[in-house]
């Protein structure tokens, strides 16, 4: 019997390439991933480099862009996907299985795992339990490194550089993982100035502020005042699901809304970004403005996630 069984492919002994947060991204790696994404976007890459490989996407929180773009990226690279889009209910988590056990099991079936989880630090825990690369799709109010990469890609593509820029990050900076990760990555490039625009209670956490040594940082709650000197305005959603009560969330909902009128204050050369989904922060009438870059930004997620999967599982 024994020799009729086919052994599973041997696992390599090199440590897996995890991407759990911005600290896994050195400047050379960021530059490599941005260059690779551009190659994928141009269609110049080798065909199907991940043929025969399997990606598992485990999402314990809702997602549209991140999950679909990772899955589309994997298919476009010639690989295949196993997906739990509602892992909290549809996996054995509902029976009380620990994240570590689930990851150990999925590690035995797939060649890499993309994980989104509501707890800060969950992706790092998963990486410690996994034998295959674990890539963050967002951990609660912690970080979202591939979103930050696609944001860098978008800024570079739209404005031609990633240095000596004035970038306003606006909204719920306390809970918004995309702004937290983007601030850290932008601070690695010279001469950038970050203007943190938020209500005082929703300020950027000191864990991030303390790591922004390379960048000049200003904080304000005045969007209209800050907007006139920006190269990029990065709007974010007030993160309803991170507040203790709906009443508390309601206090901040609608605090900064981009309208056609407010857009008049944004310089002509600047761009308006948003990780999406929007929950009223940008009036749909703004979409027709050529500076509204958020749908182009979402599309760029595909190229960046192709580059990340190819790096994690490929060569
Ligand atoms: N889609 C982004 C995230 O998963 C932004 C948001 O949800 O507000 O963090």
Coordinates of C-alpha atoms and ligand atoms in Angstrom, one line a residue:
X1 CA 0.0 0.0 0.0
X2 CA 2.6 2.4 1.2
X3 CA 4.4 3.0 -2.2
X4 CA 1.1 3.8 -3.9
X5 CA 0.6 6.9 -1.7
X6 CA 2.0 10.1 -3.0
X7 CA 4.0 12.1 -0.4
X8 CA 3.0 15.8 0.0
X9 CA 5.6 18.1 -1.5
X10 CA 8.6 18.6 0.8
X11 CA 8.6 21.8 2.7
X12 CA 11.8 23.9 2.3
X13 CA 14.0 24.5 5.4
X14 CA 14.3 28.3 4.9
X15 CA 12.2 30.4 7.3
X16 CA 8.9 31.4 5.8
X17 CA 8.6 35.0 4.5
X18 CA 5.9 36.4 6.8
X19 CA 4.4 39.9 6.4
X20 CA 2.7 40.6 9.7
X21 CA 3.2 44.4 9.9
X22 CA 5.2 47.4 8.6
X23 CA 8.2 46.3 10.6
X24 CA 8.7 43.3 8.3
X25 CA 9.2 45.7 5.4
X26 CA 12.8 47.1 5.0
X27 CA 13.3 49.9 2.6
X28 CA 14.9 47.7 -0.1
X29 CA 12.0 45.2 0.2
X30 CA 9.5 48.0 -0.2
X31 CA 11.3 49.2 -3.3
X32 CA 11.5 45.7 -4.7
X33 CA 7.7 45.1 -4.1
X34 CA 6.8 48.4 -5.7
X35 CA 9.0 47.6 -8.8
X36 CA 7.6 44.1 -9.0
X37 CA 4.0 45.4 -8.8
X38 CA 4.8 47.7 -11.7
X39 CA 6.1 44.7 -13.8
X40 CA 2.8 42.9 -13.0
X41 CA 0.8 45.9 -14.0
X42 CA 2.6 46.3 -17.3
X43 CA 2.0 42.6 -18.0
X44 CA 5.7 42.0 -18.4
X45 CA 6.1 39.2 -15.8
X46 CA 6.7 35.5 -16.4
X47 CA 3.4 33.7 -17.0
X48 CA 1.9 31.7 -14.0
X49 CA 4.9 31.8 -11.6
X50 CA 2.8 30.3 -8.8
X51 CA 1.3 27.4 -10.8
X52 CA 0.6 24.5 -8.6
X53 CA 0.7 26.6 -5.4
X54 CA -2.2 27.0 -3.0
X55 CA -3.2 30.1 -1.0
X56 CA -5.6 30.0 2.0
X57 CA -7.4 33.2 2.8
X58 CA -8.8 33.2 6.4
X59 CA -10.9 36.2 7.1
X60 CA -12.4 36.6 10.6
X61 CA -13.6 40.2 9.7
X62 CA -15.5 41.5 6.7
X63 CA -13.5 42.4 3.6
X64 CA -14.2 43.3 -0.1
X65 CA -11.0 44.7 -1.6
X66 CA -8.4 42.9 0.5
X67 CA -9.8 39.4 0.1
X68 CA -10.9 39.7 -3.6
X69 CA -7.6 41.3 -4.7
X70 CA -5.5 38.7 -2.9
X71 CA -7.6 35.9 -4.5
X72 CA -7.6 37.5 -7.9
X73 CA -3.8 38.0 -7.6
X74 CA -3.3 34.4 -6.7
X75 CA -5.4 33.2 -9.7
X76 CA -3.6 35.6 -12.0
X77 CA -0.3 34.2 -10.8
X78 CA -1.5 30.8 -11.9
X79 CA -2.1 29.5 -8.4
X80 CA -5.3 28.4 -6.6
X81 CA -7.2 29.5 -3.5
X82 CA -8.9 28.0 -0.5
X83 CA -11.1 30.6 1.2
X84 CA -12.9 31.1 4.5
X85 CA -14.5 34.5 4.1
X86 CA -16.4 34.3 7.4
X87 CA -13.9 32.3 9.4
X88 CA -15.3 33.3 12.8
X89 CA -18.6 31.4 12.0
X90 CA -17.6 29.1 9.2
X91 CA -14.5 27.5 10.7
X92 CA -13.9 25.5 13.9
X93 CA -13.4 28.9 15.7
X94 CA -17.1 28.7 16.2
X95 CA -16.4 25.5 18.2
X96 CA -13.8 27.2 20.3
X97 CA -10.7 26.2 18.3
X98 CA -7.7 28.5 19.0
X99 CA -6.3 30.6 16.2
X100 CA -2.9 28.8 16.6
X101 CA -4.5 25.4 16.1
X102 CA -6.4 26.6 13.1
X103 CA -3.3 28.0 11.5
X104 CA -1.3 24.9 12.2
X105 CA -3.9 22.8 10.4
X106 CA -4.2 25.2 7.4
X107 CA -0.4 25.3 7.2
X108 CA -0.6 21.6 6.3
X109 CA -2.9 22.2 3.4
X110 CA -1.8 25.5 1.8
X111 CA 1.5 27.1 0.8
X112 CA 0.7 30.5 2.3
X113 CA -2.0 32.0 4.4
X114 CA -3.6 35.5 4.2
X115 CA -5.2 36.3 7.6
X116 CA -7.5 39.1 8.7
X117 CA -8.4 39.0 12.4
X118 CA -10.1 41.5 14.8
X119 CA -7.3 41.2 17.5
X120 CA -4.2 43.3 17.4
X121 CA -1.2 41.0 17.2
X122 CA -3.2 38.0 15.9
X123 CA -1.2 37.8 12.7
X124 CA 2.1 37.7 14.5
X125 CA 0.7 34.9 16.7
X126 CA -0.4 33.1 13.6
X127 CA 3.0 33.5 12.0
X128 CA 4.6 31.9 15.1
X129 CA 2.3 28.9 14.8
X130 CA 2.6 28.5 11.0
X131 CA 5.1 26.5 8.8
X132 CA 4.2 28.6 5.7
X133 CA 4.2 32.4 5.1
X134 CA 1.5 34.3 6.9
X135 CA 0.5 37.6 5.3
X136 CA -1.6 40.1 7.2
X137 CA -4.9 41.2 5.7
X138 CA -5.3 43.5 8.8
X139 CA -5.3 42.9 12.5
X140 CA -8.0 44.9 14.4
X141 CA -6.8 48.4 15.1
X142 CA -3.2 47.3 14.6
X143 CA -1.8 47.3 11.1
X144 CA -2.6 46.6 7.4
X145 CA 0.8 46.4 5.7
X146 CA -0.3 45.4 2.1
X147 CA -2.8 48.4 2.1
X148 CA 0.1 50.7 3.0
X149 CA 2.2 49.2 0.2
X150 CA -0.6 49.8 -2.3
X151 CA -1.0 53.3 -1.0
X152 CA 2.7 53.9 -1.6
X153 CA 2.4 52.5 -5.1
X154 CA -0.5 54.8 -5.8
X155 CA 1.3 57.9 -4.5
X156 CA 4.4 57.0 -6.6
X157 CA 2.3 56.4 -9.7
X158 CA 0.2 59.5 -9.3
X159 CA 2.8 62.0 -8.1
X160 CA 6.1 60.5 -9.3
X161 CA 7.9 60.3 -5.9
X162 CA 7.6 59.1 -2.3
X163 CA 9.9 61.7 -0.7
X164 CA 9.6 65.4 0.2
X165 CA 5.8 65.2 0.3
X166 CA 3.2 66.8 2.6
X167 CA 0.7 64.1 3.4
X168 CA -2.5 64.7 5.5
X169 CA -3.9 61.6 7.2
X170 CA -7.5 62.5 8.3
X171 CA -10.2 60.8 10.3
X172 CA -10.0 58.0 12.9
X173 CA -6.3 57.8 13.4
X174 CA -6.6 56.0 16.7
X175 CA -8.3 52.9 15.3
X176 CA -7.5 53.2 11.6
X177 CA -5.0 50.5 10.8
X178 CA -4.4 51.7 7.3
X179 CA -3.3 55.2 8.3
X180 CA -1.1 53.7 11.1
X181 CA 0.7 51.5 8.7
X182 CA 1.0 54.1 6.0
X183 CA 2.5 56.7 8.4
X184 CA 5.2 54.2 9.3
X185 CA 6.1 53.4 5.7
X186 CA 6.1 57.1 4.6
X187 CA 8.4 58.0 7.4
X188 CA 11.1 55.8 5.9
X189 CA 11.4 58.1 2.9
X190 CA 13.4 61.4 3.2
X191 CA 11.8 64.8 3.7
X192 CA 8.2 63.7 4.2
X193 CA 5.9 65.8 6.4
X194 CA 2.9 64.1 8.0
X195 CA -0.1 66.1 9.1
X196 CA -2.3 64.1 11.4
X197 CA -5.8 65.5 11.2
X198 CA -8.2 64.0 13.8
X199 CA -10.5 64.9 16.7
X200 CA -8.3 65.0 19.8
X201 CA -9.8 61.7 21.1
X202 CA -9.0 59.9 17.9
X203 CA -5.3 61.0 17.6
X204 CA -2.7 58.7 16.2
X205 CA -1.3 56.3 18.9
X206 CA 2.0 57.1 20.5
X207 CA 3.2 53.6 19.5
X208 CA 3.2 54.9 15.9
X209 CA 4.2 58.5 16.6
X210 CA 7.3 57.4 18.6
X211 CA 8.6 55.6 15.5
X212 CA 8.2 58.4 13.0
X213 CA 11.7 59.9 13.7
X214 CA 12.6 60.5 10.1
X215 CA 9.4 62.5 9.3
X216 CA 8.2 65.9 10.4
X217 CA 4.9 65.4 12.2
X218 CA 2.1 68.0 12.9
X219 CA -1.2 67.3 14.6
X220 CA -4.4 69.3 14.1
X221 CA -8.2 68.8 14.2
X222 CA -8.7 71.4 11.5
X223 CA -9.1 69.7 8.1
X224 CA -10.1 72.8 6.2
X225 CA -7.0 74.7 7.5
X226 CA -4.6 71.8 6.8
X227 CA -5.8 70.9 3.3
X228 CA -4.5 73.9 1.4
X229 CA -0.8 72.9 1.5
X230 CA -1.0 69.2 0.9
X231 CA 0.2 66.9 -1.9
X232 CA -1.9 64.0 -0.6
X233 CA -5.0 64.0 1.5
X234 CA -5.6 60.4 2.9
X235 CA -9.2 60.3 4.2
X236 CA -10.3 57.4 6.5
X237 CA -13.5 56.1 7.9
X238 CA -14.5 56.5 11.5
X239 CA -14.1 52.8 12.6
X240 CA -17.6 52.2 14.0
X241 CA -16.7 48.6 14.9
X242 CA -13.9 49.7 17.3
X243 CA -16.0 51.9 19.6
X244 CA -17.4 50.7 22.9
X245 CA -20.9 51.9 21.9
X246 CA -22.8 53.3 19.0
X247 CA -23.4 56.5 20.9
X248 CA -19.6 57.1 21.1
X249 CA -19.2 56.4 17.4
X250 CA -22.1 58.8 16.6
X251 CA -20.1 61.6 18.2
X252 CA -17.5 61.4 15.5
X253 CA -19.5 60.2 12.5
X254 CA -19.4 62.9 9.8
X255 CA -16.7 64.9 11.5
X256 CA -14.7 65.3 8.2
X257 CA -16.6 65.2 4.9
X258 CA -15.1 65.9 1.6
X259 CA -17.5 67.7 -0.7
X260 CA -17.0 69.4 -4.0
X261 CA -16.7 72.7 -2.1
X262 CA -14.0 71.5 0.3
X263 CA -12.1 70.0 -2.7
X264 CA -11.6 73.6 -3.9
X265 CA -9.1 74.0 -1.1
X266 CA -7.0 71.1 -2.1
X267 CA -4.2 72.1 -4.5
X268 CA -4.6 71.3 -8.2
X269 CA -1.7 68.9 -8.3
X270 CA -2.7 67.0 -5.1
X271 CA -4.6 63.7 -4.8
X272 CA -7.4 62.5 -2.5
X273 CA -7.0 59.0 -1.3
X274 CA -9.2 56.7 0.9
X275 CA -8.6 53.0 1.7
X276 CA -12.4 52.4 1.3
X277 CA -15.1 51.6 2.2
X278 CA -16.3 55.2 2.7
X279 CA -19.1 55.7 5.2
X280 CA -20.0 59.3 4.3
X281 CA -16.5 60.9 4.4
X282 CA -16.5 61.6 0.7
X283 CA -19.5 62.8 -1.2
X284 CA -20.0 60.7 -4.4
X285 CA -20.1 64.0 -6.4
X286 CA -16.3 64.3 -5.7
X287 CA -15.7 61.1 -7.7
X288 CA -15.7 63.0 -11.0
X289 CA -12.8 65.2 -9.8
X290 CA -9.6 63.9 -11.5
X291 CA -7.8 64.3 -8.1
X292 CA -10.1 61.6 -6.6
X293 CA -7.7 58.7 -6.7
X294 CA -9.4 56.2 -4.4
X295 CA -10.8 53.9 -7.1
X296 CA -7.5 53.8 -8.9
X297 CA -5.9 53.1 -5.5
X298 CA -8.2 50.1 -4.9
X299 CA -7.3 48.7 -8.3
X300 CA -3.5 49.0 -7.5
X301 CA -4.1 46.5 -4.7
X302 CA -4.1 43.8 -7.3
X303 CA -0.6 44.5 -8.6
X304 CA 0.8 44.9 -5.1
X305 CA -0.7 41.7 -3.8
X306 CA 0.6 39.8 -6.9
X307 CA 4.1 41.2 -5.9
X308 CA 3.6 40.2 -2.3
X309 CA 2.4 36.6 -3.1
X310 CA 5.2 36.1 -5.6
X311 CA 7.8 37.3 -3.0
X312 CA 6.3 35.1 -0.2
X313 CA 5.8 31.9 -2.2
X314 CA 7.8 32.3 -5.4
X315 CA 11.5 32.7 -6.1
Ligands
LIG1 N1 -10.6 48.5 4.3 C1 -9.7 49.1 5.3 C2 -9.4 48.2 6.4 O1 -9.7 47.0 6.3 C3 -10.2 50.4 5.8 C4 -11.5 50.4 6.6 O2 -12.1 49.4 6.8 O3 -11.9 51.5 7.0 O4 -8.7 48.6 7.4

